[in-house]
PDB file of C-alpha atoms in Angstrom:
ATOM      1  CA  MET A   1      98.217-167.801 125.060  1.00  0.00           C
ATOM      2  CA  SER A   2      95.498-170.382 125.688  1.00  0.00           C
ATOM      3  CA  LEU A   3      91.896-169.446 126.369  1.00  0.00           C
ATOM      4  CA  ARG A   4      92.169-171.007 129.826  1.00  0.00           C
ATOM      5  CA  LYS A   5      95.147-168.801 130.736  1.00  0.00           C
ATOM      6  CA  THR A   6      93.372-165.797 129.287  1.00  0.00           C
ATOM      7  CA  PHE A   7      89.953-166.245 130.871  1.00  0.00           C
ATOM      8  CA  LYS A   8      90.152-168.626 133.860  1.00  0.00           C
ATOM      9  CA  THR A   9      89.676-166.861 137.173  1.00  0.00           C
ATOM     10  CA  ASP A  10      89.706-167.844 140.823  1.00  0.00           C
ATOM     11  CA  GLN A  11      85.977-168.356 141.426  1.00  0.00           C
ATOM     12  CA  ASN A  12      86.384-168.235 145.188  1.00  0.00           C
ATOM     13  CA  ALA A  13      88.129-164.860 144.895  1.00  0.00           C
ATOM     14  CA  GLU A  14      85.306-163.585 142.685  1.00  0.00           C
ATOM     15  CA  VAL A  15      82.862-164.076 145.559  1.00  0.00           C
ATOM     16  CA  GLU A  16      85.011-163.656 148.679  1.00  0.00           C
ATOM     17  CA  GLY A  17      86.898-160.717 147.203  1.00  0.00           C
ATOM     18  CA  VAL A  18      90.504-159.733 146.640  1.00  0.00           C
ATOM     19  CA  TRP A  19      92.503-156.856 148.101  1.00  0.00           C
ATOM     20  CA  VAL A  20      93.388-154.294 145.426  1.00  0.00           C
ATOM     21  CA  PRO A  21      95.730-151.338 146.017  1.00  0.00           C
ATOM     22  CA  VAL A  22      94.113-148.134 144.758  1.00  0.00           C
ATOM     23  CA  GLY A  23      96.299-145.343 146.080  1.00  0.00           C
ATOM     24  CA  VAL A  24      98.586-144.184 148.868  1.00  0.00           C
ATOM     25  CA  ASN A  25      97.597-142.662 152.177  1.00  0.00           C
ATOM     26  CA  GLU A  26      99.601-139.420 152.148  1.00  0.00           C
ATOM     27  CA  HIS A  27      99.519-139.260 155.946  1.00  0.00           C
ATOM     28  CA  ASN A  28     101.372-142.534 156.551  1.00  0.00           C
ATOM     29  CA  GLY A  29     102.797-143.510 153.138  1.00  0.00           C
ATOM     30  CA  LYS A  30     101.055-146.897 153.170  1.00  0.00           C
ATOM     31  CA  PRO A  31      98.795-148.228 150.410  1.00  0.00           C
ATOM     32  CA  ILE A  32      95.044-147.653 150.417  1.00  0.00           C
ATOM     33  CA  GLU A  33      93.414-150.975 149.567  1.00  0.00           C
ATOM     34  CA  ILE A  34      89.880-152.078 148.760  1.00  0.00           C
ATOM     35  CA  ARG A  35      88.455-155.580 148.838  1.00  0.00           C
ATOM     36  CA  LEU A  36      86.375-156.252 145.740  1.00  0.00           C
ATOM     37  CA  SER A  37      84.227-159.170 144.718  1.00  0.00           C
ATOM     38  CA  ARG A  38      83.615-159.581 141.009  1.00  0.00           C
ATOM     39  CA  MET A  39      80.892-157.584 139.329  1.00  0.00           C
ATOM     40  CA  SER A  40      79.700-160.329 136.995  1.00  0.00           C
ATOM     41  CA  ARG A  41      77.216-163.163 136.665  1.00  0.00           C
ATOM     42  CA  THR A  42      79.657-165.506 138.425  1.00  0.00           C
ATOM     43  CA  ASN A  43      78.992-163.630 141.693  1.00  0.00           C
ATOM     44  CA  LYS A  44      75.544-164.775 142.833  1.00  0.00           C
ATOM     45  CA  ARG A  45      75.361-162.177 145.633  1.00  0.00           C
ATOM     46  CA  TYR A  46      75.799-159.443 143.026  1.00  0.00           C
ATOM     47  CA  THR A  47      73.326-160.900 140.510  1.00  0.00           C
ATOM     48  CA  LYS A  48      70.684-161.515 143.172  1.00  0.00           C
ATOM     49  CA  MET A  49      70.952-157.976 144.525  1.00  0.00           C
ATOM     50  CA  LEU A  50      70.925-156.511 141.017  1.00  0.00           C
ATOM     51  CA  GLU A  51      67.714-158.423 140.257  1.00  0.00           C
ATOM     52  CA  GLU A  52      66.091-157.285 143.511  1.00  0.00           C
ATOM     53  CA  VAL A  53      66.970-153.633 142.967  1.00  0.00           C
ATOM     54  CA  THR A  54      65.968-153.513 139.302  1.00  0.00           C
ATOM     55  CA  ARG A  55      62.779-155.619 139.513  1.00  0.00           C
ATOM     56  CA  PRO A  56      60.540-152.640 140.413  1.00  0.00           C
ATOM     57  CA  HIS A  57      61.944-150.810 137.383  1.00  0.00           C
ATOM     58  CA  SER A  58      61.779-153.664 134.864  1.00  0.00           C
ATOM     59  CA  ALA A  59      59.251-151.939 132.595  1.00  0.00           C
ATOM     60  CA  SER A  60      61.327-148.782 132.251  1.00  0.00           C
ATOM     61  CA  ILE A  61      64.493-150.845 131.752  1.00  0.00           C
ATOM     62  CA  GLN A  62      62.856-152.957 129.034  1.00  0.00           C
ATOM     63  CA  ASN A  63      61.491-149.857 127.317  1.00  0.00           C
ATOM     64  CA  GLU A  64      64.844-148.108 127.679  1.00  0.00           C
ATOM     65  CA  SER A  65      63.112-145.222 129.418  1.00  0.00           C
ATOM     66  CA  MET A  66      64.769-145.354 132.832  1.00  0.00           C
ATOM     67  CA  ASP A  67      66.212-142.057 133.976  1.00  0.00           C
ATOM     68  CA  ASN A  68      70.027-142.230 133.740  1.00  0.00           C
ATOM     69  CA  ASP A  69      70.505-140.698 137.190  1.00  0.00           C
ATOM     70  CA  LEU A  70      68.230-143.322 138.746  1.00  0.00           C
ATOM     71  CA  GLY A  71      70.059-146.108 136.907  1.00  0.00           C
ATOM     72  CA  THR A  72      73.422-144.813 138.119  1.00  0.00           C
ATOM     73  CA  LYS A  73      72.112-144.534 141.688  1.00  0.00           C
ATOM     74  CA  LEU A  74      70.800-148.113 141.635  1.00  0.00           C
ATOM     75  CA  LEU A  75      74.052-149.530 140.230  1.00  0.00           C
ATOM     76  CA  ARG A  76      76.128-147.653 142.810  1.00  0.00           C
ATOM     77  CA  GLU A  77      73.981-149.006 145.616  1.00  0.00           C
ATOM     78  CA  VAL A  78      74.329-152.578 144.339  1.00  0.00           C
ATOM     79  CA  PHE A  79      78.080-152.045 144.048  1.00  0.00           C
ATOM     80  CA  VAL A  80      78.285-150.796 147.635  1.00  0.00           C
ATOM     81  CA  ASP A  81      76.079-153.571 149.023  1.00  0.00           C
ATOM     82  CA  ALA A  82      77.407-156.543 147.033  1.00  0.00           C
ATOM     83  CA  VAL A  83      80.764-155.796 145.402  1.00  0.00           C
ATOM     84  CA  LEU A  84      82.837-153.435 147.565  1.00  0.00           C
ATOM     85  CA  LEU A  85      83.451-155.489 150.695  1.00  0.00           C
ATOM     86  CA  ASP A  86      85.935-153.442 152.726  1.00  0.00           C
ATOM     87  CA  TRP A  87      88.792-150.966 152.637  1.00  0.00           C
ATOM     88  CA  LYS A  88      92.027-150.426 154.538  1.00  0.00           C
ATOM     89  CA  ASN A  89      93.988-147.309 155.362  1.00  0.00           C
ATOM     90  CA  LEU A  90      91.629-144.843 153.670  1.00  0.00           C
ATOM     91  CA  PRO A  91      91.968-141.519 155.509  1.00  0.00           C
ATOM     92  CA  LYS A  92      88.949-139.373 156.328  1.00  0.00           C
ATOM     93  CA  SER A  93      90.615-136.510 154.421  1.00  0.00           C
ATOM     94  CA  GLU A  94      89.778-138.298 151.154  1.00  0.00           C
ATOM     95  CA  LEU A  95      86.105-137.648 151.929  1.00  0.00           C
ATOM     96  CA  THR A  96      86.291-134.273 153.652  1.00  0.00           C
ATOM     97  CA  GLY A  97      89.116-132.652 151.680  1.00  0.00           C
ATOM     98  CA  ASN A  98      90.542-131.457 155.019  1.00  0.00           C
ATOM     99  CA  GLU A  99      94.173-132.580 155.329  1.00  0.00           C
ATOM    100  CA  ALA A 100      93.872-132.436 159.128  1.00  0.00           C
ATOM    101  CA  ASP A 101      91.464-135.427 159.003  1.00  0.00           C
ATOM    102  CA  LYS A 102      94.178-138.068 159.269  1.00  0.00           C
ATOM    103  CA  GLU A 103      92.206-140.815 161.018  1.00  0.00           C
ATOM    104  CA  GLU A 104      90.979-143.801 159.036  1.00  0.00           C
ATOM    105  CA  LEU A 105      87.517-143.447 157.499  1.00  0.00           C
ATOM    106  CA  PRO A 106      85.293-146.262 158.790  1.00  0.00           C
ATOM    107  CA  PHE A 107      84.038-148.614 156.108  1.00  0.00           C
ATOM    108  CA  ASN A 108      80.257-148.434 155.977  1.00  0.00           C
ATOM    109  CA  ARG A 109      77.556-147.893 153.372  1.00  0.00           C
ATOM    110  CA  GLU A 110      77.029-144.225 154.247  1.00  0.00           C
ATOM    111  CA  ASN A 111      80.744-143.359 153.959  1.00  0.00           C
ATOM    112  CA  VAL A 112      81.145-145.244 150.679  1.00  0.00           C
ATOM    113  CA  LEU A 113      78.174-143.511 149.051  1.00  0.00           C
ATOM    114  CA  ALA A 114      79.371-140.127 150.361  1.00  0.00           C
ATOM    115  CA  LEU A 115      82.856-140.792 148.958  1.00  0.00           C
ATOM    116  CA  PHE A 116      81.384-141.665 145.558  1.00  0.00           C
ATOM    117  CA  ASP A 117      79.280-138.479 145.629  1.00  0.00           C
ATOM    118  CA  GLU A 118      82.412-136.469 146.444  1.00  0.00           C
ATOM    119  CA  LEU A 119      84.603-138.283 143.869  1.00  0.00           C
ATOM    120  CA  PRO A 120      82.347-139.650 141.067  1.00  0.00           C
ATOM    121  CA  ASP A 121      85.293-140.843 138.954  1.00  0.00           C
ATOM    122  CA  LEU A 122      86.432-142.974 141.889  1.00  0.00           C
ATOM    123  CA  TYR A 123      83.287-145.075 141.549  1.00  0.00           C
ATOM    124  CA  ASP A 124      83.963-145.499 137.820  1.00  0.00           C
ATOM    125  CA  ASP A 125      87.520-146.656 138.533  1.00  0.00           C
ATOM    126  CA  TRP A 126      86.553-149.149 141.245  1.00  0.00           C
ATOM    127  CA  GLU A 127      83.636-150.481 139.190  1.00  0.00           C
ATOM    128  CA  SER A 128      86.004-151.042 136.258  1.00  0.00           C
ATOM    129  CA  ARG A 129      88.411-152.974 138.480  1.00  0.00           C
ATOM    130  CA  ALA A 130      85.544-155.135 139.809  1.00  0.00           C
ATOM    131  CA  LYS A 131      84.504-156.063 136.261  1.00  0.00           C
ATOM    132  CA  LYS A 132      87.979-157.036 134.995  1.00  0.00           C
ATOM    133  CA  ALA A 133      88.743-160.745 134.940  1.00  0.00           C
ATOM    134  CA  ALA A 134      92.424-159.910 135.444  1.00  0.00           C
ATOM    135  CA  THR A 135      91.657-158.672 138.956  1.00  0.00           C
ATOM    136  CA  PHE A 136      90.563-162.201 139.853  1.00  0.00           C
ATOM    137  CA  ARG A 137      93.236-164.275 138.096  1.00  0.00           C
ATOM    138  CA  GLU A 138      95.379-165.988 140.698  1.00  0.00           C
ATOM    139  CA  GLN A 139      98.657-165.776 138.758  1.00  0.00           C
ATOM    140  CA  GLU A 140      98.252-162.076 138.080  1.00  0.00           C
ATOM    141  CA  ARG A 141      97.371-161.320 141.723  1.00  0.00           C
ATOM    142  CA  LYS A 142     100.476-163.205 142.883  1.00  0.00           C
ATOM    143  CA  ALA A 143     102.661-161.333 140.411  1.00  0.00           C
ATOM    144  CA  ALA A 144     101.208-157.987 141.508  1.00  0.00           C
ATOM    145  CA  ALA A 145     101.825-158.848 145.162  1.00  0.00           C
ATOM    146  CA  LYS A 146     105.529-159.407 144.452  1.00  0.00           C
ATOM    147  CA  ASN A 147     105.894-155.898 142.953  1.00  0.00           C
TER     148      ASN A 147
END
């Protein structure tokens, strides 16, 4: 396979975001989807926000002395503010653990951060998807949509 086919992505999709199925809403049987922009240097919104958030901590970053918990918190906040753009069909029960909470959880910063606190591995999964070039390759997105 050529390098172009392997590495070329849809640059508009990297910034505007793509809808990615991440699970199934057990209350209605429909997919839960998130809209992700790319977590890479090609996404200027992401790089600008990352610079802004880390600038006050540049000395500790350079000296490799930043507290891991603080670093994780900063990266999550940048992810929420610049990479995760929306979600569809995510029930409130995913946050509360109460199966009676069937209504859709509103997409906002507070709910996203609370969901990541409740399900830390969820953040890791969504971050991984946002970093993968394959998520933003047009041919692969079209093929996934057919399935």
